[in-house]
Short mmCIF file of C-alpha atoms in Angstrom, two decimals:
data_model
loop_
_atom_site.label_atom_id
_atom_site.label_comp_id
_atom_site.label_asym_id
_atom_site.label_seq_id
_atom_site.Cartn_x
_atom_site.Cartn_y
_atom_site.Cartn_z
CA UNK A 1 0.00 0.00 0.00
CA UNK A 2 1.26 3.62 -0.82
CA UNK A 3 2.05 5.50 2.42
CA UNK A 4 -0.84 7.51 3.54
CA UNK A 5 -0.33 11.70 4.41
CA UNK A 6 -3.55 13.26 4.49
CA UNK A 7 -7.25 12.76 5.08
CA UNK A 8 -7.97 13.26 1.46
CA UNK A 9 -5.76 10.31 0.44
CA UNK A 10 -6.83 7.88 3.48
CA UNK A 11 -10.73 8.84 1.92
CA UNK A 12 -9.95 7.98 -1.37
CA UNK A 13 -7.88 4.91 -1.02
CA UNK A 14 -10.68 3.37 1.28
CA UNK A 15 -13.72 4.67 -0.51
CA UNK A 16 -12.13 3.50 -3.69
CA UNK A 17 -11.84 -0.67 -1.92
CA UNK A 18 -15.20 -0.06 -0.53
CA UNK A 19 -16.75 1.32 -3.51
CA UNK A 20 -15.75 -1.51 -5.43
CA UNK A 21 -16.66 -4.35 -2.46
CA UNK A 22 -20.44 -2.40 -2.64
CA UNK A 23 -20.73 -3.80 -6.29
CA UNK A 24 -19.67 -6.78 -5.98
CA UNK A 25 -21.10 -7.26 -2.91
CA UNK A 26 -24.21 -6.55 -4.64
CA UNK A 27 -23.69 -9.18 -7.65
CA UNK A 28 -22.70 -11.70 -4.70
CA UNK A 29 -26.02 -10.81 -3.14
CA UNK A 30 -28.22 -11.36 -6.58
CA UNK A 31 -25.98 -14.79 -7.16
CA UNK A 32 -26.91 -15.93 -3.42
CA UNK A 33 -30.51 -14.84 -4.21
CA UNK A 34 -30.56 -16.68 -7.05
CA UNK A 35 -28.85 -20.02 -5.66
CA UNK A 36 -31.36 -19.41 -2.41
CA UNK A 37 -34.25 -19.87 -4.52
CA UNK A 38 -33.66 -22.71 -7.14
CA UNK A 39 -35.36 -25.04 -5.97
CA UNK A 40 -38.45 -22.60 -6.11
CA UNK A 41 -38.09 -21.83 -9.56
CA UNK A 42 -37.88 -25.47 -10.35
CA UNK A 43 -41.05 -25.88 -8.52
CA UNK A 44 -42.69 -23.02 -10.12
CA UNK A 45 -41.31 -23.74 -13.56
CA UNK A 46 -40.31 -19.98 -13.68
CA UNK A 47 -36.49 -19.50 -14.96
CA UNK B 1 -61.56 -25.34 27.54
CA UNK B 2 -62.49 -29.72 26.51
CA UNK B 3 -61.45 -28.78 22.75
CA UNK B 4 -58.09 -27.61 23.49
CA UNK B 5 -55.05 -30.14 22.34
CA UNK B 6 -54.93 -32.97 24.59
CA UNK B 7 -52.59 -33.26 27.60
CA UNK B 8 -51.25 -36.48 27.34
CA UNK B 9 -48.46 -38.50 29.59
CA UNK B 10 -48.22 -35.37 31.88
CA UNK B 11 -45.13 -35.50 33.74
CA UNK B 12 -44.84 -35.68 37.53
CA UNK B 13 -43.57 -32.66 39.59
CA UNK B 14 -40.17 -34.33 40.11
CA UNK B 15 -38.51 -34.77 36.83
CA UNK B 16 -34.94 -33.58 36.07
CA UNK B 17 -35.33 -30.33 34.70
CA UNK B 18 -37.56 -29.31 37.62
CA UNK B 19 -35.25 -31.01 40.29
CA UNK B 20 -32.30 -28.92 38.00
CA UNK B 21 -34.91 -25.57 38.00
CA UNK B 22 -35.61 -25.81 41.79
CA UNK B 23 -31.58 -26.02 42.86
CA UNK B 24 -30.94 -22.54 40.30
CA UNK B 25 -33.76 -21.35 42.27
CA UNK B 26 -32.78 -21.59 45.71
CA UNK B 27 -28.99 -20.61 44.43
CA UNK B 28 -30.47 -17.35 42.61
CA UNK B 29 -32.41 -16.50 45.56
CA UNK B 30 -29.08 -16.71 47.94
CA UNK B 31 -27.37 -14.67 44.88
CA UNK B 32 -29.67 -12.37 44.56
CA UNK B 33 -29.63 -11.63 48.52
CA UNK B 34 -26.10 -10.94 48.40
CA UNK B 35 -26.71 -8.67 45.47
CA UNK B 36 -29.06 -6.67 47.44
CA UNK B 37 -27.30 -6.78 50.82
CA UNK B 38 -23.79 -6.17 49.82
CA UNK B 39 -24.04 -4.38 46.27
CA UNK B 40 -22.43 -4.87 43.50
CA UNK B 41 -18.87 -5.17 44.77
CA UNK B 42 -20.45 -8.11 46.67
CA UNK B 43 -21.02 -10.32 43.89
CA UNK B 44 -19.26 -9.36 40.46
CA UNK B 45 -15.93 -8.56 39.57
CA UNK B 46 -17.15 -4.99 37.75
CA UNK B 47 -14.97 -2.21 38.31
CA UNK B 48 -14.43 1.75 37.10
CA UNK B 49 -12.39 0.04 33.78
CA UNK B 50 -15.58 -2.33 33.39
CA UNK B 51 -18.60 -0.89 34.98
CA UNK B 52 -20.89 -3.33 32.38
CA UNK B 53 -19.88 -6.60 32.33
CA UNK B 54 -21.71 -9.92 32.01
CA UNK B 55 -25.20 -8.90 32.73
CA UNK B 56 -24.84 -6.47 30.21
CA UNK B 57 -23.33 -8.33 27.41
CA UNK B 58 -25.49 -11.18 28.04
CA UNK B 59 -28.87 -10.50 30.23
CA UNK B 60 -29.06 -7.03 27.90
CA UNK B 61 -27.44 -7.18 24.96
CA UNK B 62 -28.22 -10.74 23.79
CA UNK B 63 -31.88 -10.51 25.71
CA UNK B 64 -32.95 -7.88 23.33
CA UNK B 65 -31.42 -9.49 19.93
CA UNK B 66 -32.93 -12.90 20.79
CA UNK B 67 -35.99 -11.06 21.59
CA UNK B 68 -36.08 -9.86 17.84
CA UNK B 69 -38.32 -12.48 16.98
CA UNK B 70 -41.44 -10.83 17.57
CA UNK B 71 -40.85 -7.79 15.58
CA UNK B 72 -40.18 -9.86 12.88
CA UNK B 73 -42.69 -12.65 13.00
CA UNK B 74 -45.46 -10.43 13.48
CA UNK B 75 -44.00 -7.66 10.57
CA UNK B 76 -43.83 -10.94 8.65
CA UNK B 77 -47.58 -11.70 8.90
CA UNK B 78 -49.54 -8.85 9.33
CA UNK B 79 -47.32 -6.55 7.39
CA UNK B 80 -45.86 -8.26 5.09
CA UNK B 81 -49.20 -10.33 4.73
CA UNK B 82 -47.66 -13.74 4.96
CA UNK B 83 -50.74 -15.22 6.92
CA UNK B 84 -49.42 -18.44 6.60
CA UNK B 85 -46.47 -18.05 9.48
CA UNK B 86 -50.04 -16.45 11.45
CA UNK B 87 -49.34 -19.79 14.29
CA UNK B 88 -45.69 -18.50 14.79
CA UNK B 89 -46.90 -15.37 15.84
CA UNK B 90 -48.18 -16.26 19.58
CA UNK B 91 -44.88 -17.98 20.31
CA UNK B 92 -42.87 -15.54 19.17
CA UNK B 93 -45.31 -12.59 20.83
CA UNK B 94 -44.49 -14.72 23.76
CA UNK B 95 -41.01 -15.14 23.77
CA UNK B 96 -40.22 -11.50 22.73
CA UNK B 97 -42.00 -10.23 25.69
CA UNK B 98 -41.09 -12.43 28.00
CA UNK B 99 -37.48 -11.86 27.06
CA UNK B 100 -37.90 -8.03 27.05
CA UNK B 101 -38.98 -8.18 30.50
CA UNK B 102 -36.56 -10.32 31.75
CA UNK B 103 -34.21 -8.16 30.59
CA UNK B 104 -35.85 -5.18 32.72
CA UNK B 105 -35.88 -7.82 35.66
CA UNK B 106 -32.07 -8.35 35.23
CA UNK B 107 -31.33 -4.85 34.81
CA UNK B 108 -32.68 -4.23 38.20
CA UNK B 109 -29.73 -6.57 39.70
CA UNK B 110 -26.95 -4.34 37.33
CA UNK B 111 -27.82 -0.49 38.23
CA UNK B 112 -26.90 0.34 41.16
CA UNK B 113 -30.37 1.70 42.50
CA UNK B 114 -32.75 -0.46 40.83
CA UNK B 115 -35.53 1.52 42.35
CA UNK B 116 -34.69 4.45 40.02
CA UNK B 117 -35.19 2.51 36.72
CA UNK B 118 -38.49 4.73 36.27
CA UNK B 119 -36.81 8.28 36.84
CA UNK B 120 -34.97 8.84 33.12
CA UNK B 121 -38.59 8.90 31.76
CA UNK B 122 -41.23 9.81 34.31
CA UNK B 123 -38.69 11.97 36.08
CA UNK B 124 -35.31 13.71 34.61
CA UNK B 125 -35.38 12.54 31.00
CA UNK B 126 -31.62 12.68 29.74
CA UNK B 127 -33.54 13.07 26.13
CA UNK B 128 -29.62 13.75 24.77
CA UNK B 129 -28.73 10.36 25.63
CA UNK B 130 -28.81 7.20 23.66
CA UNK B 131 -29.08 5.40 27.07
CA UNK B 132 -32.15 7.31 27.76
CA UNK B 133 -33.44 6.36 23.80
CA UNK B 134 -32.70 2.86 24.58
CA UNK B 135 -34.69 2.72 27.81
CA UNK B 136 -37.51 4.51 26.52
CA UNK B 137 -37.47 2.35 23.58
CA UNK B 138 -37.62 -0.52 25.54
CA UNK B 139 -39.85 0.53 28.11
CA UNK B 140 -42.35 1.51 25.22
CA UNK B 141 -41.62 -1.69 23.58
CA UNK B 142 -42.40 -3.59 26.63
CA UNK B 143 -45.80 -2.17 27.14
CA UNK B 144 -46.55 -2.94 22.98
CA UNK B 145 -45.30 -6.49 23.83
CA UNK B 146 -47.26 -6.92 26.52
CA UNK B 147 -50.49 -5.55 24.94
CA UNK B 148 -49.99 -8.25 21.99
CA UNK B 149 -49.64 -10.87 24.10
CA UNK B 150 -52.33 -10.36 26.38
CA UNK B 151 -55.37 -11.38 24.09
CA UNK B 152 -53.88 -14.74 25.22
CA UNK B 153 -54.29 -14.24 28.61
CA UNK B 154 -57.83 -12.79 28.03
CA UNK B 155 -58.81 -15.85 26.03
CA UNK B 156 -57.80 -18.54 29.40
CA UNK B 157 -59.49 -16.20 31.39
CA UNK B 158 -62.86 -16.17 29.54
CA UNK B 159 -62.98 -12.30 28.91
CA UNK B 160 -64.33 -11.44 25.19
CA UNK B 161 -64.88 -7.65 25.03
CA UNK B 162 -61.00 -6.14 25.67
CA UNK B 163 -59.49 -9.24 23.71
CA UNK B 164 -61.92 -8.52 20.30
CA UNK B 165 -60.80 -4.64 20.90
CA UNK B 166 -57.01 -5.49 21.04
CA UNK B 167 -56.91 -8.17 18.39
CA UNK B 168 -59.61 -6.97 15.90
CA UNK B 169 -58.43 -2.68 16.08
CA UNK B 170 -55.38 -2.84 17.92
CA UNK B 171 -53.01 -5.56 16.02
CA UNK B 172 -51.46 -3.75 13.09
CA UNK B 173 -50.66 -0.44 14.81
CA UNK B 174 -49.12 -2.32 17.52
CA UNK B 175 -47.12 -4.53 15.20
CA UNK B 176 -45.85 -1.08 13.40
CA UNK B 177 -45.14 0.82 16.60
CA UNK B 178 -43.44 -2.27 17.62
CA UNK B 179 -41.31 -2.25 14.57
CA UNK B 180 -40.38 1.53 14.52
CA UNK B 181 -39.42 0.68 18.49
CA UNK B 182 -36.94 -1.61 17.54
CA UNK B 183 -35.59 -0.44 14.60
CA UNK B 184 -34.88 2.27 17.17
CA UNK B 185 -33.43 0.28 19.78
CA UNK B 186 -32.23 -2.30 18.74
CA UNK B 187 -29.54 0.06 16.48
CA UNK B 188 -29.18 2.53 19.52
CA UNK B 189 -27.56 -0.71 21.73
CA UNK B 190 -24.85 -0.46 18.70
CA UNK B 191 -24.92 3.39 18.90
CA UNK B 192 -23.67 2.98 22.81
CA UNK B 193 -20.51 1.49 21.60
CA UNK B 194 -19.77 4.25 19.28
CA UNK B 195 -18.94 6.63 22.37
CA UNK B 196 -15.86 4.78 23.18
CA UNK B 197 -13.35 4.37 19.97
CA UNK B 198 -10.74 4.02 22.12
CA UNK B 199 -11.80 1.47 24.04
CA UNK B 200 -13.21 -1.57 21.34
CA UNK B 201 -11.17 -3.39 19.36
CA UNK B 202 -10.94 -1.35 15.52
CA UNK B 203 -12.28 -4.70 13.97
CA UNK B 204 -15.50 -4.50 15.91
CA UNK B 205 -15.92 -0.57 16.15
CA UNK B 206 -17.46 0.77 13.60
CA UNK B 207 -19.21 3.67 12.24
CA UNK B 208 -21.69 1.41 11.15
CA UNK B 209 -22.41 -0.07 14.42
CA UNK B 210 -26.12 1.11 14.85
CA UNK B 211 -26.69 -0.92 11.62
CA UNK B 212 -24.64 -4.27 12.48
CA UNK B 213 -27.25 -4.32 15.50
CA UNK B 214 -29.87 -3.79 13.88
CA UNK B 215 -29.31 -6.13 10.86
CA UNK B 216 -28.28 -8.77 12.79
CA UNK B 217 -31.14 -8.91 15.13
CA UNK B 218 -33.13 -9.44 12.29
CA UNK B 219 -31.22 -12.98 11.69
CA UNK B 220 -31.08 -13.24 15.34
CA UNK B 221 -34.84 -13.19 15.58
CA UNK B 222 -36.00 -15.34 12.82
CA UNK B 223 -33.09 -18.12 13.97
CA UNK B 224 -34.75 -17.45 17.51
CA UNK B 225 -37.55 -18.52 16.20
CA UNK B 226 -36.50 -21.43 14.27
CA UNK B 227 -34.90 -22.71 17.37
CA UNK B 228 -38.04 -21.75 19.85
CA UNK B 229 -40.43 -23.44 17.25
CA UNK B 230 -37.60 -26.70 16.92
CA UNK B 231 -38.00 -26.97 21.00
CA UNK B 232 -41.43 -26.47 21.90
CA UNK B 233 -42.42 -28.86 18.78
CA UNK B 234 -40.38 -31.55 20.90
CA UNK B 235 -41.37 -30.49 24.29
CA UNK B 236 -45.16 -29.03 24.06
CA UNK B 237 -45.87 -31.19 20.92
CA UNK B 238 -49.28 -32.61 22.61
CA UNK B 239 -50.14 -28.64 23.30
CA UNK B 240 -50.07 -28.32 19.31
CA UNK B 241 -52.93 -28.03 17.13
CA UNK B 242 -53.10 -29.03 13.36
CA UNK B 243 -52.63 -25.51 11.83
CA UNK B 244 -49.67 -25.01 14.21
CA UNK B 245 -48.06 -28.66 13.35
CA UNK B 246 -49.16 -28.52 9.68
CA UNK B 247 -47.24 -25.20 8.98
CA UNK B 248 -44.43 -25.48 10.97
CA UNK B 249 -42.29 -26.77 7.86
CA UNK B 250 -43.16 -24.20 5.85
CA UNK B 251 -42.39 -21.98 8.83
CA UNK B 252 -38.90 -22.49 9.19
CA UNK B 253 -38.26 -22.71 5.35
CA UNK B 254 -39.10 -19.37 5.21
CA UNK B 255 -37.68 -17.76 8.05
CA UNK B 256 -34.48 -19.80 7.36
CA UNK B 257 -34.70 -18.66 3.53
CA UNK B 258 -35.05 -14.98 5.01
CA UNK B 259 -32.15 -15.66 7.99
CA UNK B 260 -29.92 -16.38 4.90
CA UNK B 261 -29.74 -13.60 2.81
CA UNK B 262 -29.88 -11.18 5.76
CA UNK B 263 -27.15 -12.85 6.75
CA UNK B 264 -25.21 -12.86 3.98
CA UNK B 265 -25.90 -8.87 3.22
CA UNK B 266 -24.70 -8.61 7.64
CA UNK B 267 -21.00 -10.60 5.74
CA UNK B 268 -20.59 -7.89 2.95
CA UNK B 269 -21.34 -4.87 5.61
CA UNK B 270 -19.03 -6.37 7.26
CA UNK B 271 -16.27 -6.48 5.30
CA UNK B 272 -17.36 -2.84 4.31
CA UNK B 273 -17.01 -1.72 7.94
CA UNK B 274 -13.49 -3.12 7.56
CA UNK B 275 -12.40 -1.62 4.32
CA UNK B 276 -13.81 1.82 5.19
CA UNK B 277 -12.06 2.19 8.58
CA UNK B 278 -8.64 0.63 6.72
CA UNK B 279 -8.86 -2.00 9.39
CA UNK B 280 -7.36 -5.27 7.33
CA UNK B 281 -3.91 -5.19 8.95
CA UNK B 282 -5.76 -6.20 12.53
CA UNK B 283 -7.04 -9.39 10.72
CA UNK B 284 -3.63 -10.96 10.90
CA UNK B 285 -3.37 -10.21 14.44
CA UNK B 286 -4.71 -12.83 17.17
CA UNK B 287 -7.86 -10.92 17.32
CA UNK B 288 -8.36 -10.45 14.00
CA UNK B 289 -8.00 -14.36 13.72
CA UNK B 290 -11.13 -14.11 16.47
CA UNK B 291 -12.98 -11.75 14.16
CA UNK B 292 -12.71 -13.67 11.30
CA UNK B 293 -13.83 -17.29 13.38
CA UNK B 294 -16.77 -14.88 13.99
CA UNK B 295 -17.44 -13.78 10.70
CA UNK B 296 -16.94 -17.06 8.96
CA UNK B 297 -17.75 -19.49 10.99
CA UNK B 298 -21.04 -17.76 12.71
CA UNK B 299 -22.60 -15.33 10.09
CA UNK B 300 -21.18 -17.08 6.71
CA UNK B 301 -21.02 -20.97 7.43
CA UNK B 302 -24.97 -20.92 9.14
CA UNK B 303 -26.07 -18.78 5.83
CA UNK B 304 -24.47 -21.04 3.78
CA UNK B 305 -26.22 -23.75 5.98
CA UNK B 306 -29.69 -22.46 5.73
CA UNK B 307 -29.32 -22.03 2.13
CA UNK B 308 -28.79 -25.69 2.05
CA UNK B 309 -30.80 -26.91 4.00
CA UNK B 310 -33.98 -24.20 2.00
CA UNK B 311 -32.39 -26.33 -1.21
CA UNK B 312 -32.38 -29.49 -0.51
CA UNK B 313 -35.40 -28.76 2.33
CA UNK B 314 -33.69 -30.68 4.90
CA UNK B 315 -35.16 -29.56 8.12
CA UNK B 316 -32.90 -31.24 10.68
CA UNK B 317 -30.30 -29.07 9.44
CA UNK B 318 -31.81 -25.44 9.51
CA UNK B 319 -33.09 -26.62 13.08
CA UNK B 320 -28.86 -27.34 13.77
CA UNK B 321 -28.28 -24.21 12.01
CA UNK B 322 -30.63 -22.09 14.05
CA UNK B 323 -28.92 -23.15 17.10
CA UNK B 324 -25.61 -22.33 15.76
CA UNK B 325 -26.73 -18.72 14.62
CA UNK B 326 -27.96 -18.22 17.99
CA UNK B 327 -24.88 -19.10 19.02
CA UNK B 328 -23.04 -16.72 16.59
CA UNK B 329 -25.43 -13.85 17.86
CA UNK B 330 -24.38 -14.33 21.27
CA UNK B 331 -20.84 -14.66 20.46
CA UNK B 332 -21.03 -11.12 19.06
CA UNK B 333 -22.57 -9.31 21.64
CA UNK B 334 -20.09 -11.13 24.30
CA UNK B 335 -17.09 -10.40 21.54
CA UNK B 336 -18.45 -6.05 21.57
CA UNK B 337 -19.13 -6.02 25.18
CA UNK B 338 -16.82 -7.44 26.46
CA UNK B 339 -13.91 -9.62 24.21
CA UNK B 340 -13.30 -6.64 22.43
CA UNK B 341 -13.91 -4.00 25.12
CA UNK B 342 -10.53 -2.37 26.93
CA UNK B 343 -8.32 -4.59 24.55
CA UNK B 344 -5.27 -2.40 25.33
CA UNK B 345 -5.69 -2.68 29.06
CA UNK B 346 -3.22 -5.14 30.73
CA UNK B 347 -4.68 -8.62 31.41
CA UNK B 348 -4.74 -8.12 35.28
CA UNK B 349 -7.17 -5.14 34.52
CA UNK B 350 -9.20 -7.36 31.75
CA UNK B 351 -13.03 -8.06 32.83
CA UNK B 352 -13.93 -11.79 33.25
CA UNK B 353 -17.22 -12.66 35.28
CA UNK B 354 -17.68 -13.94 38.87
CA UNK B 355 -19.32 -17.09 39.51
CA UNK B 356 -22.09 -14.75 41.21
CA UNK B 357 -22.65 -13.06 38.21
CA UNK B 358 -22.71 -16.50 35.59
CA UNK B 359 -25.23 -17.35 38.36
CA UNK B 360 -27.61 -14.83 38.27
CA UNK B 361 -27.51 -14.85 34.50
CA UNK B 362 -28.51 -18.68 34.91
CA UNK B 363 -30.80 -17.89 37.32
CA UNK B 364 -33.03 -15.42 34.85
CA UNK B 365 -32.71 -17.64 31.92
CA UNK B 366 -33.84 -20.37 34.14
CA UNK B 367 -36.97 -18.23 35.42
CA UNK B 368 -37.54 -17.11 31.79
CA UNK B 369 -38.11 -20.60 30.54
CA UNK B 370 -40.38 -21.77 34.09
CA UNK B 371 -42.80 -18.87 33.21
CA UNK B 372 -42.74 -19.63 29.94
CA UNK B 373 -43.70 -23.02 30.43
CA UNK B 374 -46.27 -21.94 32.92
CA UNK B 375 -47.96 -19.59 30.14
CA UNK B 376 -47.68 -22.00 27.14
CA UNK B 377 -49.13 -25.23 29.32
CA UNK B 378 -52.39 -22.77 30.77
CA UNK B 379 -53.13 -20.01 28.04
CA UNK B 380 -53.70 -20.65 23.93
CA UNK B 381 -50.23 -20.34 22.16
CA UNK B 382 -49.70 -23.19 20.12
CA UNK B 383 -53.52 -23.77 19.69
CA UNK B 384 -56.35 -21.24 18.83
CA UNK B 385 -58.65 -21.14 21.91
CA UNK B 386 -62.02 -22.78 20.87
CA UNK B 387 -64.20 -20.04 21.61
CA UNK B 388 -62.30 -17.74 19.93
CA UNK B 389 -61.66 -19.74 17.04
CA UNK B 390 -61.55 -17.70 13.69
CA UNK B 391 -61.98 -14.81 14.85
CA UNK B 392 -58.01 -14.17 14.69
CA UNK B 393 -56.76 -11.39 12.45
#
């Protein structure tokens, strides 16, 4: 990791990880969703 | 009351849980006179570096997450219109209650002047304080709790008039005060920790500690209720009628399908709280080898769990996984309140509880299930009440 001096570069080197975690926490989230209810689909014929 | 689920092979009085019960009793009655005779320096080890300890973290902390299960059942049902978890909603009424007040019982034995409890809102509200949101919350709470549950009571006792009232007018506002109350509260016990940065661990302070609360006593209530469900279905089985038996599966399919994905949003806020805060160098420290046994092993391994066991619809293991969730839950409040808490104090100044104080806690719990049974054996929880049959919202 660079070497951190001021607020403004602390903000952007952690906003930038967290920014990107957010999205893919949010295509984890839809996968998840998506494994969670399989077996409904298949039950409901609905793909 | 001849309709009612039979009460077949009724135990005795002596069996070994009430043999068990009656020596916790006697030994919380000694504790408790201690408590009340010698104060608190009497019977715990809490100090000015650790002035909430045990009763706190557990009795508090984990009382009001576990409790979660009514907000959440009864949002489920009458908000959310899923009328088919309606027979999880009297347990889980119960419970809640029942472990809200216990928690205002065992608070009682942790401030030092128990008689004041009333004063921060009938007398000098402190209405800049999250302590004094929390207990208002709470004591609000309480009285919602208790107003849900008592159609219940009115049904044993024969009285038609205030039950139709509460359940026929009363039962949706109720349910959404009771769900603004602990959206409230249940963040503002996170909030608390956020006044002392310097004292909890980085990898469990966060700015986003109102929200971890909050989000995982969601989990913490549906698994609550998984678990409650699992044990009265093996212990009050012949209490049971056919609506409550014949939707219990579904039951605990849904709630575990629900406990999942909350769960598995609680994983990426996690990681989140850790990235924004810059914390990641602490994970390769001994506590951050603590935090991540939390994180993975009880918030990602029982989501991955229930989402098995919704897949393949293997009951026996949500009912395991409930159990360890609970677990998990209670593992974080203990790891915030007290693991975590004064970390950079020397271990001859660390907190750990007396044996007084793991004895009161037993104590309550022990209490909390006796009345519990006493309710659920007398008063219509897992059955409707004949006379009041259909006439449920």
């Amino acid at each position: 990791m660079d070497d951190i001096y001021t607020l403004q570069e602390f903000m952007l080197h952690t906003k930038s990880i967290t920014y990107i975690l957010m999205g893919l926490g949010v295509l984890a989230l839809c996968w998840y969703w998506w494994f969670l209810s399989a077996k409904d689909r298949e039950q409901n014929n609905v793909w | 009351m001849s309709d009612q689920p039979q009460q077949t092979g009724k135990p005795g009085l002596i069996t070994p849980f009430n043999v068990f019960a009656a020596l916790v009793l006697v030994i919380g009655a000694y504790l408790t006179f201690v408590r009340f005779t010698q104060g608190l320096g009497g019977l715990t080890n809490l100090n000015d570096n650790n002035p909430w300890g045990l009763w706190i973290g557990f009795d508090l902390l984990c009382g009001v997450a576990l409790a979660a299960g009514g907000y959440t059942t009864s949002t489920a049902c009458y908000v959310f219109g899923l009328k088919r978890f309606h027979a999880a909603v009297r347990p889980a009424i119960l419970t809640a209650f029942l472990g809200y007040a216990f928690v205002v019982f065992a608070l009682h034995y942790d401030v030092g002047r128990p008689w004041r409890l009333p004063y921060p809102i009938f007398v000098s509200p402190g209405t800049t304080s999250l302590l004094f949101e929390v207990g208002l919350c709470v004591f609000l709470y309480l009285t919602v709790l208790f107003v849900e549950w008592v159609p219940a009571a009115l049904e044993w006792l024969g009285v038609k008039k205030p039950r139709d009232i509460i359940v026929n007018r009363l039962t949706l506002v109720l349910t959404i005060f009771g769900v603004v109350l602990s959206t409230m509260h249940q963040s503002s016990l996170g909030a608390l920790y956020t006044i002392a940065p310097s004292k909890l661990h980085p990898l469990w302070y966060s700015q986003y500690l109102p929200l971890y609360f909050f989000i995982s006593s969601m989990f913490a209530g549906l698994s609550m209720v998984i678990l409650e469900g699992t044990l009265s279905h093996r212990y009050f089985h012949h209490l049971m009628d056919e609506e409550h038996k014949a939707g219990y599966n579904d039951l605990i399919l849904g709630f575990a399908k629900g406990a999942s994905i909350i769960m598995a949003g609680y994983f990426i806020m996690k990681l989140m709280g850790i990235s924004a805060d810059n914390n990641w160098a602490y994970l390769g420290t001994g506590y951050g080898l603590w935090f991540l046994v939390e994180l993975f092993g009880f918030v990602a391994l029982p989501s991955f769990l229930y989402a098995i066991g919704v897949r393949e619809k293997n009951y026996k293991l949500i009912q395991w996984t409930s159990a360890l969730s609970v677990f998990g839950i209670v593992l974080n409040r203990f790891n915030v309140s007290l693991v975590a808490f004064n970390w950079q104090l020397p271990a001859a100044d660390r907190y750990f509880p007396s044996w007084g104080e793991f004895g009161i806690s037993i104590f309550i719990v022990t209490l909390l299930i006796l009345v519990f049974r006493f309710i659920v054996t007398r008063m219509p929880i897992f059955y409707e009440h004949p006379q009041f049959k259909d006439s449920h919202h």
